PDB file of N, CA and C in Angstrom:
ATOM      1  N   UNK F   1     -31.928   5.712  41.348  1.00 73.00           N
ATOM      2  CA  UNK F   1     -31.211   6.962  41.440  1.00 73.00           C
ATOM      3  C   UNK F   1     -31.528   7.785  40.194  1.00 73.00           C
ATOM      4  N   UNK F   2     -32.002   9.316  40.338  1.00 77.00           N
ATOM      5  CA  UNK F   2     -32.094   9.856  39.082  1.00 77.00           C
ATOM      6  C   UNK F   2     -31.152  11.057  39.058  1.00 77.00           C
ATOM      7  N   UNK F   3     -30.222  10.870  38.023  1.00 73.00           N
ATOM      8  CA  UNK F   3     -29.259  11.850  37.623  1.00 73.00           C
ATOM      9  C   UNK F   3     -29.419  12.842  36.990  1.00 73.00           C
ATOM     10  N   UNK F   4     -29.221  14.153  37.064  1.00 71.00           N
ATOM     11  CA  UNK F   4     -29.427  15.390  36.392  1.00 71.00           C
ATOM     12  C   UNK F   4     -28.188  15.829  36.010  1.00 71.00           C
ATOM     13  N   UNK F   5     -27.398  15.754  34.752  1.00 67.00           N
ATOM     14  CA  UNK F   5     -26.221  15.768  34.260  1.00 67.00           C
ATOM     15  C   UNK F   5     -25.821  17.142  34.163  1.00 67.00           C
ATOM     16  N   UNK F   6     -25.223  17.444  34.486  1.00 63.00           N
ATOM     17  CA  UNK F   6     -24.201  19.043  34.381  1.00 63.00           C
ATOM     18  C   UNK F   6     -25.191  20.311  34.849  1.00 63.00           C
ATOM     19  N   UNK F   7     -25.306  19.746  36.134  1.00 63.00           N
ATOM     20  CA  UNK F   7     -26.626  20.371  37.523  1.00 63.00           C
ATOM     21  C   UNK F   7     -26.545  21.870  37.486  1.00 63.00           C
ATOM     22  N   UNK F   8     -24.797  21.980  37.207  1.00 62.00           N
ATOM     23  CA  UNK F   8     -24.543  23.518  37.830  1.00 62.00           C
ATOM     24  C   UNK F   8     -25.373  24.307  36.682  1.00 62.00           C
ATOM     25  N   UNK F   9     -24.964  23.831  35.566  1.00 55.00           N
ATOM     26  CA  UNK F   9     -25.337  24.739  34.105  1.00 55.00           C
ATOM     27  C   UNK F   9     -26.686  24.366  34.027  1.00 55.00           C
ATOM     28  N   UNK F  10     -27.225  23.363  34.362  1.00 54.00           N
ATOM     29  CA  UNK F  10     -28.801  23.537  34.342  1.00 54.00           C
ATOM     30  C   UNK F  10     -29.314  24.692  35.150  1.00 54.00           C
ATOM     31  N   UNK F  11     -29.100  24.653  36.609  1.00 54.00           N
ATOM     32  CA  UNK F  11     -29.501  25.658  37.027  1.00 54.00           C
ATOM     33  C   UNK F  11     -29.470  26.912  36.647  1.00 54.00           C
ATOM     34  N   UNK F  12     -28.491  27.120  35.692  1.00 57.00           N
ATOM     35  CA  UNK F  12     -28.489  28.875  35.285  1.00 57.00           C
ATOM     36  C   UNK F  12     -29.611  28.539  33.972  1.00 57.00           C
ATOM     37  N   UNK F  13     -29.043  27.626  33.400  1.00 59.00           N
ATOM     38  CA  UNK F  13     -29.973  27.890  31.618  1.00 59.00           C
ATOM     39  C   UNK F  13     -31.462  27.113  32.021  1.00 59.00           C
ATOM     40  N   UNK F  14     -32.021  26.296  32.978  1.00 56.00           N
ATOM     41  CA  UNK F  14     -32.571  25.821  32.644  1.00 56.00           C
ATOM     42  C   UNK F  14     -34.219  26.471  32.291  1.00 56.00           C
ATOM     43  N   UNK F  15     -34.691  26.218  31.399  1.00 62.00           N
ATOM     44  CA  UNK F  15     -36.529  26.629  31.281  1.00 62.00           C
ATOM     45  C   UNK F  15     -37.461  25.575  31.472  1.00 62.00           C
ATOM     46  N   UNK F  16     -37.398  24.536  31.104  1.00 68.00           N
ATOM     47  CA  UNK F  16     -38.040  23.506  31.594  1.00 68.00           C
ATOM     48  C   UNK F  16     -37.742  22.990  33.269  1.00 68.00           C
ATOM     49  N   UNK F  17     -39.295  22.361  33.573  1.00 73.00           N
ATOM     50  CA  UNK F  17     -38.933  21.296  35.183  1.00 73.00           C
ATOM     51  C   UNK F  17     -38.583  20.084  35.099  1.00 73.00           C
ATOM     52  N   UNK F  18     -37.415  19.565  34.980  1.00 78.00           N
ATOM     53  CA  UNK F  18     -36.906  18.193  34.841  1.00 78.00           C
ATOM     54  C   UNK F  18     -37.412  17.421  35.979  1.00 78.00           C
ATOM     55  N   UNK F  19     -38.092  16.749  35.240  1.00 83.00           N
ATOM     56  CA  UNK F  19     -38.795  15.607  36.177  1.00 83.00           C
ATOM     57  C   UNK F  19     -38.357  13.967  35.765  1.00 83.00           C
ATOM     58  N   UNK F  20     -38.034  13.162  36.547  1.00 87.00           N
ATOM     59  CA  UNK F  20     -37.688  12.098  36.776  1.00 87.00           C
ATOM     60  C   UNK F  20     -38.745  10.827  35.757  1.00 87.00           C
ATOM     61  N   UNK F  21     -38.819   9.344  35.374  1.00 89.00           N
ATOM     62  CA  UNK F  21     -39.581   8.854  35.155  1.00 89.00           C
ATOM     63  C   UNK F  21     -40.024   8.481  36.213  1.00 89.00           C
ATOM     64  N   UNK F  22     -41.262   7.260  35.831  1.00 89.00           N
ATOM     65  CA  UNK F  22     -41.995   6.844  37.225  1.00 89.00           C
ATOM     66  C   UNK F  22     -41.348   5.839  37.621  1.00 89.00           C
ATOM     67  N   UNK F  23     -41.654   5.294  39.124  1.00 90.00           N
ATOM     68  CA  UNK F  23     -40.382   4.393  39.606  1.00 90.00           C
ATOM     69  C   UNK F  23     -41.520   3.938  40.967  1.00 90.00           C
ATOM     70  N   UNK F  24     -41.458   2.681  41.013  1.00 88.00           N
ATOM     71  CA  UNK F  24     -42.083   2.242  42.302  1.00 88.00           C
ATOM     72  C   UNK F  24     -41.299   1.707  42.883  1.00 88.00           C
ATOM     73  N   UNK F  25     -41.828   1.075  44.487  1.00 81.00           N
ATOM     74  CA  UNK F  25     -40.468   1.046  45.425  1.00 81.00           C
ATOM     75  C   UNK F  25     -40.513  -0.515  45.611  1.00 81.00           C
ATOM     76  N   UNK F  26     -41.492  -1.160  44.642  1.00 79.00           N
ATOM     77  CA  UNK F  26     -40.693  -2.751  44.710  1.00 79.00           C
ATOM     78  C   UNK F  26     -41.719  -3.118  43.568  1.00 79.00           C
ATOM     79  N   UNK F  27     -41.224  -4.442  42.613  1.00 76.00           N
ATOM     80  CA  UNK F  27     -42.311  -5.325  41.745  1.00 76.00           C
ATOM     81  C   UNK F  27     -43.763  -5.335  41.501  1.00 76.00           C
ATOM     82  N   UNK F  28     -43.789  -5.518  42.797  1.00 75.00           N
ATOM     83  CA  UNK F  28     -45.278  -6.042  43.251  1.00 75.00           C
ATOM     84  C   UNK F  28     -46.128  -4.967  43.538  1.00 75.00           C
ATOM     85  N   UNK F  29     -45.477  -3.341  43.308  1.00 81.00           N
ATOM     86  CA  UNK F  29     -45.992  -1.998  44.140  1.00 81.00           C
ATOM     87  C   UNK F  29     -46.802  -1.250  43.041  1.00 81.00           C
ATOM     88  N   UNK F  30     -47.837  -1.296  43.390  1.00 83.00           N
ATOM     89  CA  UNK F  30     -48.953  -0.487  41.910  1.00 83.00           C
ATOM     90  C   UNK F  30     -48.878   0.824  42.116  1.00 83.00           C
ATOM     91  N   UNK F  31     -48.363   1.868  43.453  1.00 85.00           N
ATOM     92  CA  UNK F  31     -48.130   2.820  43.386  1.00 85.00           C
ATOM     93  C   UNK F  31     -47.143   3.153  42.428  1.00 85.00           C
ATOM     94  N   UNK F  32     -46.999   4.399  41.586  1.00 87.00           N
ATOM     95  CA  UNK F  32     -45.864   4.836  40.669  1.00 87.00           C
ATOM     96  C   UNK F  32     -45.866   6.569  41.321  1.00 87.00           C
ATOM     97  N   UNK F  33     -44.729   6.512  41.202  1.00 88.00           N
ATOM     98  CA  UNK F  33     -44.267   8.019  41.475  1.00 88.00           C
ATOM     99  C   UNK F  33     -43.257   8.550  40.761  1.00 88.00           C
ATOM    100  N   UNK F  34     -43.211   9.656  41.017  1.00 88.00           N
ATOM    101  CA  UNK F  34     -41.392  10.591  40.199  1.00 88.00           C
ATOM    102  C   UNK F  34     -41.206  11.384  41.013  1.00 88.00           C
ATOM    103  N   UNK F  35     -40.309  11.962  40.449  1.00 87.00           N
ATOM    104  CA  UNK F  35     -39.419  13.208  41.162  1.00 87.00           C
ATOM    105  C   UNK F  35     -39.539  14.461  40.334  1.00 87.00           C
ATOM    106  N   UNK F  36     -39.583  15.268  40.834  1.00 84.00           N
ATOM    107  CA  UNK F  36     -39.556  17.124  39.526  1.00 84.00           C
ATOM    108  C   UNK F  36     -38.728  17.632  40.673  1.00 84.00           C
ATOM    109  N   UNK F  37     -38.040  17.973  39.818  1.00 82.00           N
ATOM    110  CA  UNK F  37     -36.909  19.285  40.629  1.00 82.00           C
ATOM    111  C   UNK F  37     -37.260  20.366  40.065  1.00 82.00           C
ATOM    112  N   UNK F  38     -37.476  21.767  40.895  1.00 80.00           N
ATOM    113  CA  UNK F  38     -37.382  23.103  40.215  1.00 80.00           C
ATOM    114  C   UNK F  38     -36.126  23.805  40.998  1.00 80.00           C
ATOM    115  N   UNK F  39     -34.822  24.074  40.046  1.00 74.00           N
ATOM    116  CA  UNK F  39     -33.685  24.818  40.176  1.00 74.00           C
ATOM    117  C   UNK F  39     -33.505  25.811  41.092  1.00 74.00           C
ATOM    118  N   UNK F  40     -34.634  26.996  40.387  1.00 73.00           N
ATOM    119  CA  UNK F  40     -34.828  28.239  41.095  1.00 73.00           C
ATOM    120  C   UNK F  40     -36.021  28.426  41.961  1.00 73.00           C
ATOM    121  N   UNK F  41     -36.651  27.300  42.677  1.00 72.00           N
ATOM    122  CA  UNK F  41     -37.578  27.356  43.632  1.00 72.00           C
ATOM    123  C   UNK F  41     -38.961  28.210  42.753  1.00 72.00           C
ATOM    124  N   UNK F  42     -39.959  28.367  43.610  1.00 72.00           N
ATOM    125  CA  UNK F  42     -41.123  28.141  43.245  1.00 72.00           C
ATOM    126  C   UNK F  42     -41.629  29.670  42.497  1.00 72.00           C
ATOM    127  N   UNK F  43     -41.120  30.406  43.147  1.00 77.00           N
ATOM    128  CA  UNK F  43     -41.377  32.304  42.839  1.00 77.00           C
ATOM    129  C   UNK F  43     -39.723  33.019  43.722  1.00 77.00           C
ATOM    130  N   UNK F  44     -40.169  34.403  43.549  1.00 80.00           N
ATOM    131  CA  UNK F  44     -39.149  34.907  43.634  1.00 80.00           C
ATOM    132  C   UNK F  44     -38.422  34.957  45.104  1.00 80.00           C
ATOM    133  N   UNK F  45     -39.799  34.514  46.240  1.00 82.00           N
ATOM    134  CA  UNK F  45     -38.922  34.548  47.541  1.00 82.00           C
ATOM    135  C   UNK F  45     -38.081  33.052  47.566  1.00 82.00           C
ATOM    136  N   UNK F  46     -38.530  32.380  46.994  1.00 75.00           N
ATOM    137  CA  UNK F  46     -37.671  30.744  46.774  1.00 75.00           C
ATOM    138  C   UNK F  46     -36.548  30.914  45.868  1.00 75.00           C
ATOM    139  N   UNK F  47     -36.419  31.488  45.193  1.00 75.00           N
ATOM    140  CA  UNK F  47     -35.223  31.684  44.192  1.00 75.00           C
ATOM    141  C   UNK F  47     -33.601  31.359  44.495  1.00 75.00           C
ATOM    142  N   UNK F  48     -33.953  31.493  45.708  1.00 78.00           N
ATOM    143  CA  UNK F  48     -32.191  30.952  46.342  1.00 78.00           C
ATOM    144  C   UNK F  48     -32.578  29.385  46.723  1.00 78.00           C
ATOM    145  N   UNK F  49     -33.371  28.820  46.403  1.00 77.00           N
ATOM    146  CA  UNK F  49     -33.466  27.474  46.714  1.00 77.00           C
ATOM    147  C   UNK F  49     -33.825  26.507  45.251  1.00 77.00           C
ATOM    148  N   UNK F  50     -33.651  25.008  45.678  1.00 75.00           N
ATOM    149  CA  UNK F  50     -33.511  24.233  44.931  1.00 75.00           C
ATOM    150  C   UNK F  50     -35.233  23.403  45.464  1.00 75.00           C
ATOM    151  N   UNK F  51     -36.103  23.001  45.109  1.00 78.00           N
ATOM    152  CA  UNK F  51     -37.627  22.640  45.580  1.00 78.00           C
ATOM    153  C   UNK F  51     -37.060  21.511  45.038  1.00 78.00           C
ATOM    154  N   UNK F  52     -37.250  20.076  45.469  1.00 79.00           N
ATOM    155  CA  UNK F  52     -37.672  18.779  45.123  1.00 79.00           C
ATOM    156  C   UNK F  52     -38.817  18.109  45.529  1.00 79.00           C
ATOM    157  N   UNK F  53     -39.848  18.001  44.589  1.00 81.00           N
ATOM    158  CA  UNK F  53     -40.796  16.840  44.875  1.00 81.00           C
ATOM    159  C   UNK F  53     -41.112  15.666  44.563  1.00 81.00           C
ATOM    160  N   UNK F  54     -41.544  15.272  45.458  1.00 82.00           N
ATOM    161  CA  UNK F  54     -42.021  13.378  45.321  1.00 82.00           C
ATOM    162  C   UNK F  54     -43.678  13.643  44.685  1.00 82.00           C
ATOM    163  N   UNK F  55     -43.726  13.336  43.532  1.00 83.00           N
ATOM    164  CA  UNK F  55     -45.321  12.916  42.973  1.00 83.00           C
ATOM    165  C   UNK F  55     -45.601  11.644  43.192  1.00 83.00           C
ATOM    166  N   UNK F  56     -46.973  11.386  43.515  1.00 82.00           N
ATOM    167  CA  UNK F  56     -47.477  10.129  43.724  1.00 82.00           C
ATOM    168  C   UNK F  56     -48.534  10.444  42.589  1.00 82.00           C
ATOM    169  N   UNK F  57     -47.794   9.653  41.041  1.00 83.00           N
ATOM    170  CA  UNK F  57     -48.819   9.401  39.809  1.00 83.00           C
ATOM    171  C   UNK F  57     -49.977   8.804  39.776  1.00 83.00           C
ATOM    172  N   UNK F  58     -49.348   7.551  40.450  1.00 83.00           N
ATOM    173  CA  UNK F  58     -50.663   6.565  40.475  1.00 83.00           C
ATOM    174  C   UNK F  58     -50.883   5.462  41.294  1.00 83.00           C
ATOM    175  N   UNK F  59     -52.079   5.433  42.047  1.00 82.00           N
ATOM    176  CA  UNK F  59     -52.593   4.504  43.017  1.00 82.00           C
ATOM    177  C   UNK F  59     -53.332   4.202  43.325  1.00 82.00           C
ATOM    178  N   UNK F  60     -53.835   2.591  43.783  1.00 82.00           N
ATOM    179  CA  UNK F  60     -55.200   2.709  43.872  1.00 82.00           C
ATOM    180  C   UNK F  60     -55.897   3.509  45.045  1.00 82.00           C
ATOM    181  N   UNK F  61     -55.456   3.336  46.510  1.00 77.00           N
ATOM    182  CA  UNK F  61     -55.699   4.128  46.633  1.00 77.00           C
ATOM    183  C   UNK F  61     -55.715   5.862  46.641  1.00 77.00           C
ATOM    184  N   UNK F  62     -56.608   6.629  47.548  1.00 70.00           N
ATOM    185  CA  UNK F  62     -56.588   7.753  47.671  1.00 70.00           C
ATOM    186  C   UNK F  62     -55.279   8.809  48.060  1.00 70.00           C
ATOM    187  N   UNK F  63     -55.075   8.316  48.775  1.00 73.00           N
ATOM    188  CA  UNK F  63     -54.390   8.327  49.686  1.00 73.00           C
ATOM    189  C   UNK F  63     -53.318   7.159  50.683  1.00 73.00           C
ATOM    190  N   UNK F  64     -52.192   7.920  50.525  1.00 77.00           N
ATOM    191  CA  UNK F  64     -51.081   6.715  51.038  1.00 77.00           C
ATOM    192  C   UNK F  64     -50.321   7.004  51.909  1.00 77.00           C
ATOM    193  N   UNK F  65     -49.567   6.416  53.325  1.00 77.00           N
ATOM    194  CA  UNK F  65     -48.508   6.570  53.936  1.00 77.00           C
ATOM    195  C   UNK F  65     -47.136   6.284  53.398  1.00 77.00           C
ATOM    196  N   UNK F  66     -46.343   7.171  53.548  1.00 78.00           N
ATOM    197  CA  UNK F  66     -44.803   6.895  52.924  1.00 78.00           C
ATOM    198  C   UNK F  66     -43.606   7.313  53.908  1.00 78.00           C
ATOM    199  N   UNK F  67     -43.023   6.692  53.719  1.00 79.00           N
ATOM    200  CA  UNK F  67     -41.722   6.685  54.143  1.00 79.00           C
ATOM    201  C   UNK F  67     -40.463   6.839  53.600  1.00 79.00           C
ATOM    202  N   UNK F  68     -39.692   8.500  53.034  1.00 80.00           N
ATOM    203  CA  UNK F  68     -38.787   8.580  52.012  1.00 80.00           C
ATOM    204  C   UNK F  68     -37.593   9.705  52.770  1.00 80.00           C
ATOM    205  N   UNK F  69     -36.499   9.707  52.072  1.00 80.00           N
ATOM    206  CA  UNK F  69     -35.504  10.140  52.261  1.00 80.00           C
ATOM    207  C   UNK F  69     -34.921  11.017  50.591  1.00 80.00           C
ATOM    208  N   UNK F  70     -34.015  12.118  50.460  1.00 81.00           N
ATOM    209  CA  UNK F  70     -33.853  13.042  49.446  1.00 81.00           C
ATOM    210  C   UNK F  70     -32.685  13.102  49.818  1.00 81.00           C
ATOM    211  N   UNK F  71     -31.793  12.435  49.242  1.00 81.00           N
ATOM    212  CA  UNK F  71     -30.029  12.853  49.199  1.00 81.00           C
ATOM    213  C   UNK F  71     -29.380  13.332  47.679  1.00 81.00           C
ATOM    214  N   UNK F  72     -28.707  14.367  48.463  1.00 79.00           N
ATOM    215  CA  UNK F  72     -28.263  15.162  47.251  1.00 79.00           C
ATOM    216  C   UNK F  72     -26.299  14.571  46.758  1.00 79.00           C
ATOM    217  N   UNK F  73     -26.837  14.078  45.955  1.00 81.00           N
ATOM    218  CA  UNK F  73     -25.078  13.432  45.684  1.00 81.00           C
ATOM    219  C   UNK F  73     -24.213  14.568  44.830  1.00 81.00           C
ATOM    220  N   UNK F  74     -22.905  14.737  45.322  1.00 80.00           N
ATOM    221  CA  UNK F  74     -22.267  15.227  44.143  1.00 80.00           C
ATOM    222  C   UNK F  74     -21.142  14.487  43.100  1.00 80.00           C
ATOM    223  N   UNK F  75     -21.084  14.786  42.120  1.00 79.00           N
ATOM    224  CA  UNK F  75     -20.291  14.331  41.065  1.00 79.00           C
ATOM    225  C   UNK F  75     -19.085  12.752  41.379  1.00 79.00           C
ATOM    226  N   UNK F  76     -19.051  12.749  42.914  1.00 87.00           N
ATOM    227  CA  UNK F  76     -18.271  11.352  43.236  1.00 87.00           C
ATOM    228  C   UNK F  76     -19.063  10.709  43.550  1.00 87.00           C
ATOM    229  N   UNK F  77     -20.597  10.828  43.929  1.00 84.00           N
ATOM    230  CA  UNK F  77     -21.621  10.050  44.370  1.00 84.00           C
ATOM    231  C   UNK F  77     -21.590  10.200  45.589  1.00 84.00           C
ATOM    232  N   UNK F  78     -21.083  10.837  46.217  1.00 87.00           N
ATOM    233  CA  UNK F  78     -21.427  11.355  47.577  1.00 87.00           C
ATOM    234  C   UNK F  78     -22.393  12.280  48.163  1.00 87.00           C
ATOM    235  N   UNK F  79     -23.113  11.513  49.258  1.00 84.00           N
ATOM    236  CA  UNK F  79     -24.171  12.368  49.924  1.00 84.00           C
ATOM    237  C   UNK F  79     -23.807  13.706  50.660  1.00 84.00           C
ATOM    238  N   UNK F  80     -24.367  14.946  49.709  1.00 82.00           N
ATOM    239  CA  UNK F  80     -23.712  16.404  50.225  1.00 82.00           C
ATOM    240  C   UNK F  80     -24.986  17.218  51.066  1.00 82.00           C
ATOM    241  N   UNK F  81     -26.394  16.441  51.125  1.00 77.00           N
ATOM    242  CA  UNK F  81     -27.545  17.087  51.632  1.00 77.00           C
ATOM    243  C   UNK F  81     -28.637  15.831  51.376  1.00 77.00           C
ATOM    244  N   UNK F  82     -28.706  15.489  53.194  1.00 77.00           N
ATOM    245  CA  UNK F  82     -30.025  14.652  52.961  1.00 77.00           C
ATOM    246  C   UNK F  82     -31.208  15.435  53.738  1.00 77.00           C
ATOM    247  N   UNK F  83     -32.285  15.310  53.325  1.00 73.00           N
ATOM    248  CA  UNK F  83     -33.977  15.408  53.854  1.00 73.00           C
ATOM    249  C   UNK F  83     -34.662  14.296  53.934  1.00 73.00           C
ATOM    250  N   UNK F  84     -35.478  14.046  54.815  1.00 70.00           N
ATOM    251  CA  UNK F  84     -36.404  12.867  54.779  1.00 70.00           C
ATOM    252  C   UNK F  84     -37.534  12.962  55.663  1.00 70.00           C
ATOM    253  N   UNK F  85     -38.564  12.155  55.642  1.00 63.00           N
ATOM    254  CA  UNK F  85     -39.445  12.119  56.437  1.00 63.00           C
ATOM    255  C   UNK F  85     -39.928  10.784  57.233  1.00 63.00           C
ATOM    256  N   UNK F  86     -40.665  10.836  58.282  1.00 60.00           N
ATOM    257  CA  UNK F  86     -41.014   9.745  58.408  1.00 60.00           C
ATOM    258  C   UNK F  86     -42.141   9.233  57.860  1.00 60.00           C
ATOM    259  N   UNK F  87     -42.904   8.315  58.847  1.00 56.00           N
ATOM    260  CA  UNK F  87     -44.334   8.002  58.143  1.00 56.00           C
ATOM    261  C   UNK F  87     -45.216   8.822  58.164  1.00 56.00           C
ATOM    262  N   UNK F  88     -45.492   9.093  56.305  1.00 56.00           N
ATOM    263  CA  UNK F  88     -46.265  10.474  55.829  1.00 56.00           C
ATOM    264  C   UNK F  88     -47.658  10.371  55.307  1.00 56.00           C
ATOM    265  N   UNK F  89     -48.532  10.849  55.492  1.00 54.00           N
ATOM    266  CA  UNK F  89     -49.735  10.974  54.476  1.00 54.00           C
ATOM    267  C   UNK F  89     -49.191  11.822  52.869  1.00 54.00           C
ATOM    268  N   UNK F  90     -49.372  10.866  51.979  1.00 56.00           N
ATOM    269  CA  UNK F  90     -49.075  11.486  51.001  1.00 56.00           C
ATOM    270  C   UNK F  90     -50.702  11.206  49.987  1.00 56.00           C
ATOM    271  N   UNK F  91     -50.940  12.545  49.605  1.00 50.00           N
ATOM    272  CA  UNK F  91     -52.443  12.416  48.643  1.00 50.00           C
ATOM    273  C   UNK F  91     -51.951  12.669  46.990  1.00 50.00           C
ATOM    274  N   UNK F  92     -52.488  12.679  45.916  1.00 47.00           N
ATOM    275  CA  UNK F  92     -52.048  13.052  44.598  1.00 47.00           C
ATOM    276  C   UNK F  92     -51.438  14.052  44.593  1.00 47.00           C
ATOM    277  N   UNK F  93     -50.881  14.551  44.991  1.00 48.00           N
ATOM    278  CA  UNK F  93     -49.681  15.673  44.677  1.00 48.00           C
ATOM    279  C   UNK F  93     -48.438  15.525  45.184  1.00 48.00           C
ATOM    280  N   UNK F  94     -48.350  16.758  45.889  1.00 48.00           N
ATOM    281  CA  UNK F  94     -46.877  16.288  46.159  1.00 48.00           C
ATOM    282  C   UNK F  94     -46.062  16.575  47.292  1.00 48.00           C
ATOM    283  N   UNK F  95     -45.094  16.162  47.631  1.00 49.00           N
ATOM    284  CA  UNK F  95     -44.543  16.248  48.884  1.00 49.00           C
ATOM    285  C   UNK F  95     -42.948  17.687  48.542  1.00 49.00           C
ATOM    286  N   UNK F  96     -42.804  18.159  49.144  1.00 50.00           N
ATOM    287  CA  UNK F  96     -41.829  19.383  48.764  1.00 50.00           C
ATOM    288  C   UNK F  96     -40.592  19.146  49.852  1.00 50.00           C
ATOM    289  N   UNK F  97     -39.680  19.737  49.067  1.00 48.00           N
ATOM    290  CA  UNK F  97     -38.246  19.802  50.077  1.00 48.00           C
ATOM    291  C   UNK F  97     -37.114  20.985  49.098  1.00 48.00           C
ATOM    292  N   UNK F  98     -37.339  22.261  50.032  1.00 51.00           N
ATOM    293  CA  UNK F  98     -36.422  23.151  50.003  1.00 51.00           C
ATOM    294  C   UNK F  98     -35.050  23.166  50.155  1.00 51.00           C
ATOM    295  N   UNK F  99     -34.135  22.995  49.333  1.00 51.00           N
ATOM    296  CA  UNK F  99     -32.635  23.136  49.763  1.00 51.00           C
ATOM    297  C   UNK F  99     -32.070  24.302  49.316  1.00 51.00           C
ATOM    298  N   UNK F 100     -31.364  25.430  50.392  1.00 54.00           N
ATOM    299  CA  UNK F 100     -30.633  26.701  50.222  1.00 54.00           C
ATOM    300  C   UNK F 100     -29.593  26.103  48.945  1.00 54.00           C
ATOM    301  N   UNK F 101     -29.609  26.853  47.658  1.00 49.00           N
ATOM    302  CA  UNK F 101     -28.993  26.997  46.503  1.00 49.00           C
ATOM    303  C   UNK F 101     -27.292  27.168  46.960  1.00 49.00           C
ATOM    304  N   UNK F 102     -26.845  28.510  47.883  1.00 51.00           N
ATOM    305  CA  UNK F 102     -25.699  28.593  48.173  1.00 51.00           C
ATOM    306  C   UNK F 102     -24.977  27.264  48.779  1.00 51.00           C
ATOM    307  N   UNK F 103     -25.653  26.773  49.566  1.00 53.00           N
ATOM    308  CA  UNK F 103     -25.550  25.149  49.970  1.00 53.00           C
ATOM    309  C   UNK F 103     -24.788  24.112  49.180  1.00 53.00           C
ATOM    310  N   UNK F 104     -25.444  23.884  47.887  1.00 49.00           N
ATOM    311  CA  UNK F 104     -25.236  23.473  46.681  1.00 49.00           C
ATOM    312  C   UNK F 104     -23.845  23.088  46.425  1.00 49.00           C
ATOM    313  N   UNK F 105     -23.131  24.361  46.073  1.00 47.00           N
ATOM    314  CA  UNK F 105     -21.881  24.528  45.540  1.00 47.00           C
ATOM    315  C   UNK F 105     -20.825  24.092  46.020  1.00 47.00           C
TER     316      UNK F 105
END
């Protein structure tokens, strides 16, 4: 789980893209990935949205299938907005998920 502490006030002050460390999805998994959230979405028509992506850092291969889910918890740990996908082609970059900002609150 990666926590972004006092979300609301990040979103107004924030200047940096808080991005997550790397995290694989078991022991034995040589893939590594993170998370980057951008607050105010990507440019100005995204600006009412919250962008989350899944990076795939490192792997041997090229290219990978994944299978992930994006729940948005609030402050009791409760799920207030999930996204997910099924089985995905994911290549070195990244996978995106738009959530309406007004939503949020």
């Amino acid at each position: 789980m990666w926590t972004i502490n006092n979300f609301s006030f990040c979103r107004e002050e924030m200047r940096e893209v808080p991005k997550s460390s790397t995290f694989s999805s078991g022991p034995n998994d040589k893939m590594r990935w993170c998370l980057r959230v951008n607050p105010k979405g990507l440019d100005d028509e995204s600006k009412d949205y919250l962008s989350l992506y899944l990076l795939l850092v490192s792997c041997p291969k090229s290219e990978v299938r994944a299978k992930f889910k994006f729940s948005l918890l609030n402050a009791k740990r409760e799920e207030t907005k999930a996204m997910g996908k099924g089985l995905q082609n994911v290549l070195f970059s990244c996978v995106v998920f738009d959530f309406n900002a007004s939503s949020l609150t």
